[in-house]
Each structure stands twice: as C-alpha cells, then as structure tokens.
Tab-separated table of N, CA and C in Angstrom:
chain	number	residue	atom	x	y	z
A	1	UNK	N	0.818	-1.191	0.000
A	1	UNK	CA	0.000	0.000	0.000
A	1	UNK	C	0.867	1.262	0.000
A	2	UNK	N	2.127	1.146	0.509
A	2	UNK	CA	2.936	2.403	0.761
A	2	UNK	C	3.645	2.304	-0.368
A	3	UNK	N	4.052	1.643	-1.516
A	3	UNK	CA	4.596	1.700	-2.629
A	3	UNK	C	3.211	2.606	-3.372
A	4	UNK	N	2.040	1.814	-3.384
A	4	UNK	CA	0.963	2.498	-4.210
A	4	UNK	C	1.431	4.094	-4.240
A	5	UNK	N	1.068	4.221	-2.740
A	5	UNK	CA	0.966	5.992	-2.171
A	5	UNK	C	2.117	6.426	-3.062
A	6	UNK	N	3.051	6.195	-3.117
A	6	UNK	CA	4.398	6.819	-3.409
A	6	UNK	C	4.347	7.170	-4.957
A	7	UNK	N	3.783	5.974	-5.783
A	7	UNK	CA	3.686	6.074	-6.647
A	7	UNK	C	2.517	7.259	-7.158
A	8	UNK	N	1.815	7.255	-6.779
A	8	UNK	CA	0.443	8.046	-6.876
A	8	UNK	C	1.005	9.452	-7.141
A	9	UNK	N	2.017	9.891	-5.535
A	9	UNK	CA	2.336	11.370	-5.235
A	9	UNK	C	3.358	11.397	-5.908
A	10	UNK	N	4.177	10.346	-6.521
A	10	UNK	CA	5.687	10.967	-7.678
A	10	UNK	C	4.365	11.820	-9.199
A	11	UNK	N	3.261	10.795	-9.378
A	11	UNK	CA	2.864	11.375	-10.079
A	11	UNK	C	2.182	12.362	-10.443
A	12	UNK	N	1.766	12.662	-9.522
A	12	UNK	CA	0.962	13.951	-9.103
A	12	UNK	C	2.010	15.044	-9.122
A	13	UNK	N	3.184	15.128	-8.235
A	13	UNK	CA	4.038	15.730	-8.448
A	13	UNK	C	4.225	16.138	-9.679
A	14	UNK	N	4.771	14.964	-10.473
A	14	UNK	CA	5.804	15.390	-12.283
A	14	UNK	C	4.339	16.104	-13.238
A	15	UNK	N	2.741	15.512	-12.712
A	15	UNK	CA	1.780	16.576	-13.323
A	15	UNK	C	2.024	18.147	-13.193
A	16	UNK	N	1.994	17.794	-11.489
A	16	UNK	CA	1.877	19.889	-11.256
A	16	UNK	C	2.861	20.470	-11.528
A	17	UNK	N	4.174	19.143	-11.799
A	17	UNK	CA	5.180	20.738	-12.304
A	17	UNK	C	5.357	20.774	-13.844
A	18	UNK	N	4.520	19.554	-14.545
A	18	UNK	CA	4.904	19.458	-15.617
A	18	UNK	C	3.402	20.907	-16.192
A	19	UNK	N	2.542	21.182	-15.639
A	19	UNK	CA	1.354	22.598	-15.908
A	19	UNK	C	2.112	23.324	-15.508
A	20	UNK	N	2.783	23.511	-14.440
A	20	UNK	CA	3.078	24.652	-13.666
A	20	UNK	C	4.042	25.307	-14.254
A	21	UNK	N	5.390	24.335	-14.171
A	21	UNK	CA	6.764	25.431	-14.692
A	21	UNK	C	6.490	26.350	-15.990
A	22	UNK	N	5.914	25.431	-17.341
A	22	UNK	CA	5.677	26.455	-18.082
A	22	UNK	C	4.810	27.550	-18.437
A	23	UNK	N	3.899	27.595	-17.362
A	23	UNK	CA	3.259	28.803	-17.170
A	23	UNK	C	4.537	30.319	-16.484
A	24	UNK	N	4.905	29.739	-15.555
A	24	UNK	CA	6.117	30.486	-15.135
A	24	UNK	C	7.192	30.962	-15.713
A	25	UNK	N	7.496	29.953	-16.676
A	25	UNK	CA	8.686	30.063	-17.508
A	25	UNK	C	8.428	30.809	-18.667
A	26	UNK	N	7.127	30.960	-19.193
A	26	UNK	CA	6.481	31.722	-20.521
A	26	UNK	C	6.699	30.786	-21.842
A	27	UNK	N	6.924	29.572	-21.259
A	27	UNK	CA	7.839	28.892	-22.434
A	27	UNK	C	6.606	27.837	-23.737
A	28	UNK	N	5.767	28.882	-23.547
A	28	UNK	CA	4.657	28.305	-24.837
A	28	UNK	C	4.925	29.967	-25.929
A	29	UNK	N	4.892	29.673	-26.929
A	29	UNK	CA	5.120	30.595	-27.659
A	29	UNK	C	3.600	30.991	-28.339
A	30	UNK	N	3.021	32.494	-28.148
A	30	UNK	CA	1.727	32.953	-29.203
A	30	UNK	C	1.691	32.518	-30.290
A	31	UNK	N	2.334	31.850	-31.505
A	31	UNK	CA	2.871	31.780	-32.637
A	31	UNK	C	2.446	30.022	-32.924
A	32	UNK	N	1.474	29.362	-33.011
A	32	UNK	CA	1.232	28.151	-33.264
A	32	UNK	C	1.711	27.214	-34.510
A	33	UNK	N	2.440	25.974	-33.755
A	33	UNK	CA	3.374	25.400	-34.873
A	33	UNK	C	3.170	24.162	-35.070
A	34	UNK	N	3.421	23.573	-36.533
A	34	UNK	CA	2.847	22.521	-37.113
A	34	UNK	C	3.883	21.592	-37.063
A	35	UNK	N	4.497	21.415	-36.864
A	35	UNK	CA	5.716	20.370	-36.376
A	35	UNK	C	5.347	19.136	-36.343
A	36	UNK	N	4.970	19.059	-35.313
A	36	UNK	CA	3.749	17.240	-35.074
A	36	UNK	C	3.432	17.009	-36.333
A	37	UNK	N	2.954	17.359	-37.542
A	37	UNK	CA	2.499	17.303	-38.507
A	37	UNK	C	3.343	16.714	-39.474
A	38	UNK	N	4.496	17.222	-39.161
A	38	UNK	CA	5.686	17.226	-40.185
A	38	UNK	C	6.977	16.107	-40.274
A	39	UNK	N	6.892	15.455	-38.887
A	39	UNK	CA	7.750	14.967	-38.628
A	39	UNK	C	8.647	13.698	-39.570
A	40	UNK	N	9.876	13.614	-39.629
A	40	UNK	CA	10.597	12.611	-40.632
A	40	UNK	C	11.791	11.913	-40.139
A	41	UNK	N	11.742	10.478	-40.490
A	41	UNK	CA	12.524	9.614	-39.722
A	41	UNK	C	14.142	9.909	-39.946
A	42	UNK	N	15.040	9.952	-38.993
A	42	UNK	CA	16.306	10.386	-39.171
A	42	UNK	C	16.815	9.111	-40.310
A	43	UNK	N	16.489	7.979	-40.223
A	43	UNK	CA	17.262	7.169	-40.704
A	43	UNK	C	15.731	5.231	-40.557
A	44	UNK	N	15.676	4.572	-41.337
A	44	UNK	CA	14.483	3.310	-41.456
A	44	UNK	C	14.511	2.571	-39.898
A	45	UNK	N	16.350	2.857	-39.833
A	45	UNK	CA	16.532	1.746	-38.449
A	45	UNK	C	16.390	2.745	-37.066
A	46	UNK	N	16.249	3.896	-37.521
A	46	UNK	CA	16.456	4.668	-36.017
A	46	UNK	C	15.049	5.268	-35.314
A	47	UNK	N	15.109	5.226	-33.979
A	47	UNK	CA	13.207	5.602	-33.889
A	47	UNK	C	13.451	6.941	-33.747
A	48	UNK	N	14.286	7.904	-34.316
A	48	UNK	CA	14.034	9.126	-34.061
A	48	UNK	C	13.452	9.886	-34.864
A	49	UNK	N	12.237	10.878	-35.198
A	49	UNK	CA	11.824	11.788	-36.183
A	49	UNK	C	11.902	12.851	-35.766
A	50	UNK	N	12.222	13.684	-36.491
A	50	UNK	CA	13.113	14.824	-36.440
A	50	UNK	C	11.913	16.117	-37.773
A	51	UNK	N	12.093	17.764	-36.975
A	51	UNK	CA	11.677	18.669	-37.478
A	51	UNK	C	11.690	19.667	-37.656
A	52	UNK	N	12.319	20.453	-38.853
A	52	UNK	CA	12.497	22.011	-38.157
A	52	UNK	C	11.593	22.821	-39.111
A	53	UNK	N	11.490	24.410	-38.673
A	53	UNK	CA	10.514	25.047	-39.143
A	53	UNK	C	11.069	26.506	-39.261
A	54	UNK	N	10.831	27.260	-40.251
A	54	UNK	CA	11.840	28.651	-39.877
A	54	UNK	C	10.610	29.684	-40.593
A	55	UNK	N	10.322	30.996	-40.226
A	55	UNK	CA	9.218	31.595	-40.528
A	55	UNK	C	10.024	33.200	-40.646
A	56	UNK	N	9.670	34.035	-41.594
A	56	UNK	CA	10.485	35.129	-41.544
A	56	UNK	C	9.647	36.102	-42.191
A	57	UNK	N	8.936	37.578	-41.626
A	57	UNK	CA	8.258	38.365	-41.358
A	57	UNK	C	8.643	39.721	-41.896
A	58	UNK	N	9.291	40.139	-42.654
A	58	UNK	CA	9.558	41.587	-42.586
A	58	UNK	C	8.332	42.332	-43.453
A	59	UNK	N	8.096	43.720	-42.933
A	59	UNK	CA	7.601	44.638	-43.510
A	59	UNK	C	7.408	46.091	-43.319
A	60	UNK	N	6.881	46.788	-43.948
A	60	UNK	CA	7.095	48.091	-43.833
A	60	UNK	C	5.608	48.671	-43.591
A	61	UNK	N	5.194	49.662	-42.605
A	61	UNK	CA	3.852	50.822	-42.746
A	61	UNK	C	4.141	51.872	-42.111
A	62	UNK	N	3.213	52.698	-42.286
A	62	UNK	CA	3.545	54.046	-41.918
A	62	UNK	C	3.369	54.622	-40.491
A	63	UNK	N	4.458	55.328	-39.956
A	63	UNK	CA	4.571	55.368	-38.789
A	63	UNK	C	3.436	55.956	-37.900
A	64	UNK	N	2.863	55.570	-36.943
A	64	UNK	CA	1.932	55.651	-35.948
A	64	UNK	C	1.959	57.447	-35.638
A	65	UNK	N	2.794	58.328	-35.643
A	65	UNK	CA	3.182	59.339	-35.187
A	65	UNK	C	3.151	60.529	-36.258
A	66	UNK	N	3.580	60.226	-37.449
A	66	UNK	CA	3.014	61.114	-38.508
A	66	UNK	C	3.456	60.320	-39.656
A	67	UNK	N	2.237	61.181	-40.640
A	67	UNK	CA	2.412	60.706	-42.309
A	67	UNK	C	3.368	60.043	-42.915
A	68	UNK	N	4.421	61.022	-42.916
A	68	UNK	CA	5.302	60.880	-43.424
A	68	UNK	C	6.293	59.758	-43.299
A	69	UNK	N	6.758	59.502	-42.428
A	69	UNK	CA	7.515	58.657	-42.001
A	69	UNK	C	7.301	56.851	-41.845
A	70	UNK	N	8.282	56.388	-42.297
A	70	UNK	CA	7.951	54.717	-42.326
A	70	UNK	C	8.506	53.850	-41.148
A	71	UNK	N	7.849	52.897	-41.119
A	71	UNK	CA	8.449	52.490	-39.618
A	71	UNK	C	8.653	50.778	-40.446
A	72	UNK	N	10.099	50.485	-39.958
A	72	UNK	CA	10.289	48.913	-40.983
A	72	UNK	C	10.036	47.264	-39.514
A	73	UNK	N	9.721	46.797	-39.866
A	73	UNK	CA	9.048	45.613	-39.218
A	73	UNK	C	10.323	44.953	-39.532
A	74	UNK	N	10.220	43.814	-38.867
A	74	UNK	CA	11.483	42.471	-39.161
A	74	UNK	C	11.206	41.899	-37.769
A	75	UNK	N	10.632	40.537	-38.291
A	75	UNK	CA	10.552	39.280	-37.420
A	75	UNK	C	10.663	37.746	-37.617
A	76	UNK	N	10.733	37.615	-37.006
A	76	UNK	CA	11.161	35.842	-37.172
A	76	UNK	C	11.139	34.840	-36.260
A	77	UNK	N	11.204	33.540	-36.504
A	77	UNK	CA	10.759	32.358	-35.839
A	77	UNK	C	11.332	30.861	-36.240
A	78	UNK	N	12.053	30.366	-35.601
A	78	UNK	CA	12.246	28.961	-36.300
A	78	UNK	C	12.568	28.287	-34.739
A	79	UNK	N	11.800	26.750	-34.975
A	79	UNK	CA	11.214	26.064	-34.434
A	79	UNK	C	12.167	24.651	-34.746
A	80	UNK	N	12.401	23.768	-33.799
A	80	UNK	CA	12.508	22.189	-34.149
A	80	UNK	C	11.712	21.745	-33.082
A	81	UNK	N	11.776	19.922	-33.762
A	81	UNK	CA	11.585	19.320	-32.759
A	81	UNK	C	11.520	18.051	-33.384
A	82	UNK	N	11.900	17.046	-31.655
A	82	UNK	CA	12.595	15.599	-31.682
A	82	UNK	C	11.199	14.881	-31.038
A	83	UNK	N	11.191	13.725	-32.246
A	83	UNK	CA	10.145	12.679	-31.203
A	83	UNK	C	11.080	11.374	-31.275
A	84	UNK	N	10.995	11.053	-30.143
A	84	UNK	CA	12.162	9.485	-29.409
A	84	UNK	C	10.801	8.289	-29.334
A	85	UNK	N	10.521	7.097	-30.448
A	85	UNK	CA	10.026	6.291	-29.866
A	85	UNK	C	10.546	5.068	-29.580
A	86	UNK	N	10.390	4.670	-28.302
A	86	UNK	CA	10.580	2.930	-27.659
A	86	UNK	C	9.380	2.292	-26.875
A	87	UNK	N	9.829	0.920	-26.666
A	87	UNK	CA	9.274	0.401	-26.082
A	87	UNK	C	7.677	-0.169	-26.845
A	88	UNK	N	8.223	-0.208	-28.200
A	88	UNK	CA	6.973	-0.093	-28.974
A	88	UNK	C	5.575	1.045	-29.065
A	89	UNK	N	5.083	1.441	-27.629
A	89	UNK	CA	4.094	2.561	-27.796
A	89	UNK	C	4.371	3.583	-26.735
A	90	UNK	N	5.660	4.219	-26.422
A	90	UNK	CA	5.993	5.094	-25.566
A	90	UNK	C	6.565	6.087	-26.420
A	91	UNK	N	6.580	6.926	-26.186
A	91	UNK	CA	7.437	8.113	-27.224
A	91	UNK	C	7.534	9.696	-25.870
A	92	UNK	N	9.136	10.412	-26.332
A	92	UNK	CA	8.901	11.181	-25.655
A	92	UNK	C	9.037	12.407	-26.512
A	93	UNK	N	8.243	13.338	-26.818
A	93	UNK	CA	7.796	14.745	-28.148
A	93	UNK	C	8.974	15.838	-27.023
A	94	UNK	N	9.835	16.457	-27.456
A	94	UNK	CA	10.446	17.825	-27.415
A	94	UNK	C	10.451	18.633	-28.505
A	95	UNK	N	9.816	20.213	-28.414
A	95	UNK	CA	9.936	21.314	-29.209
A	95	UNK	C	10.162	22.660	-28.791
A	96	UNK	N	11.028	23.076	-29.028
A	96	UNK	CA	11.498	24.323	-28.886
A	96	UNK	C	11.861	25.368	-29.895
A	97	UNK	N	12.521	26.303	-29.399
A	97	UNK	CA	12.371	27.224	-30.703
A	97	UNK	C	12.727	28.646	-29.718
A	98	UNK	N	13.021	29.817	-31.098
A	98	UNK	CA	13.480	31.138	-30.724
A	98	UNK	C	12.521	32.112	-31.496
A	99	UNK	N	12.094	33.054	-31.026
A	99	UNK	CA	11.564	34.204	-31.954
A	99	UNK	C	11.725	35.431	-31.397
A	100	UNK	N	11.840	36.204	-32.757
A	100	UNK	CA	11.889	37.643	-32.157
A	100	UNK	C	11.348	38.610	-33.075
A	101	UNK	N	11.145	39.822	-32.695
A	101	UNK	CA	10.825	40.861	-33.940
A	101	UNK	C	11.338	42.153	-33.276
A	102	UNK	N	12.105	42.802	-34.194
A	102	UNK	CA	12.294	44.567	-34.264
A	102	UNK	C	11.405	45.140	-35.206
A	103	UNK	N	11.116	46.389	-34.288
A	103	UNK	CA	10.777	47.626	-35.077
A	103	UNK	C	11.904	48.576	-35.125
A	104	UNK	N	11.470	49.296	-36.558
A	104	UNK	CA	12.626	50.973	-36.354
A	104	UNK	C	12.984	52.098	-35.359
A	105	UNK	N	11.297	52.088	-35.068
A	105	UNK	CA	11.089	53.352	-34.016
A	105	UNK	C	11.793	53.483	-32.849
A	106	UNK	N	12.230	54.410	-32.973
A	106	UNK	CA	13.137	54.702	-31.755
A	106	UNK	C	12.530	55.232	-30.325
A	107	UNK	N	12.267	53.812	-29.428
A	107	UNK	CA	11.102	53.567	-28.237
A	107	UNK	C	12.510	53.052	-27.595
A	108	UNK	N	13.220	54.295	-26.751
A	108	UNK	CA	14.148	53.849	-26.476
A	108	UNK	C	13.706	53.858	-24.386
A	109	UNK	N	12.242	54.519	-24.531
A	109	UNK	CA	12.130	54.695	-23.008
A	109	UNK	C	11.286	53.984	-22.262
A	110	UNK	N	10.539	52.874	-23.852
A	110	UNK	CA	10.189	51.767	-22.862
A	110	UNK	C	10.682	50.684	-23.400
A	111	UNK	N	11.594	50.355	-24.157
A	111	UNK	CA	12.149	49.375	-24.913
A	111	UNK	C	11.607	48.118	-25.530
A	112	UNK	N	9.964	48.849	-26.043
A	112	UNK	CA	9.427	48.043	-26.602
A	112	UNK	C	10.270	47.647	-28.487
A	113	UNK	N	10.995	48.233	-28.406
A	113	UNK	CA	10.975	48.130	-29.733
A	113	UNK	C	12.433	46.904	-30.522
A	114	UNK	N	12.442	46.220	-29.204
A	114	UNK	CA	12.720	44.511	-29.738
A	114	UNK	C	11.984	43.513	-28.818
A	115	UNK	N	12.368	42.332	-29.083
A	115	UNK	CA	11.720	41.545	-28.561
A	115	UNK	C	12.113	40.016	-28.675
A	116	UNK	N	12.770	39.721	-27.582
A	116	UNK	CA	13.131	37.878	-28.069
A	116	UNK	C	12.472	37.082	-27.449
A	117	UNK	N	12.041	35.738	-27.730
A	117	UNK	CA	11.552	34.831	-26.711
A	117	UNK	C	12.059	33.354	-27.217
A	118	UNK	N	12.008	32.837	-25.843
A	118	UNK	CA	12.936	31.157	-26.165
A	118	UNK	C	11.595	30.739	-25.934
C-alpha cells in the first residue's frame, strides 16, 4: 500500500510541475506550430523523427506618429523538434524554438521596440 501511495504522489508531483513550470517560464510561444504534422525519420533503423521550421516576417507601414515617415518591421521564428520512440508505444515529443521581432522606431524609453523569446 505504501509503494501504491508513493507512486500516486511521484505522479501527481511530475503533473503539477509538468502545468506549472511552463506557465512560469512563458515557455509556450503565441505563434502556433505545425511540427507534429511534419515529422521525418532520421534514418528506417532509427526511432528518431526529427523537425524544423523557420518563418520570416519583414515589412514596412507608416509610422503611428506622422504621415510621413515609415516604420520597418522584421521578425522571425524557427522552431525544431525531436520525437524518441521505444518500447513499442511510448514516445517522448520535445519542441522548442526562438523568436523575435524589431521595429525601427526609436522607443528607447520603454524598450518596446525589440523583442526575443525562447
């Protein structure tokens, strides 16, 4: 019965931190990615499938502040990710990735005007 318990609360545990940390960490990205979709075997004999993704954004409109003036955009995004299967129906999915975007405008006093995220 005390193995059960143990087992129960390791899992309960690796749940709440497996919701929790990445709420904390910010580590879901706004930017929704098709990866899962895509995936391709490294090699017939190896269980690894493998994916990367690269997305690139630039553009130009007119500046918020007056007519005249243009304000230039530039952003970007690229993404992988590894799926490991064994054991016949176990698999473990990792995806990560970097993005960022600059603007021109010179927002030097609230420093909105880059932006990276892992």
């Amino acid at each position: 019965m005390a193995k059960l318990n143990s087992n129960l609360t390791i899992k309960i545990i690796v749940v709440f931190f497996a919701v929790l940390l990445p709420q904390l960490a910010y580590s879901q990205m706004d930017c929704r990615s098709t990866l899962g979709a895509h995936l391709t075997p490294f090699h017939k004999d190896v269980p690894i499938l493998w994916a990367i993704e690269g997305t690139m954004a630039p553009g130009i409109m007119t500046s918020p502040y007056n007519d005249t003036d243009i304000t230039k955009l530039n952003g970007g995004m690229i993404l992988g990710a590894l799926d490991f299967t064994f054991a016949r129906n176990h698999n473990f999915y990792l995806e990560g990735g970097y993005k960022n975007w600059t603007t021109s405008d010179f927002v030097s006093e609230s420093g909105a005007s880059k932006s990276k995220h892992f």
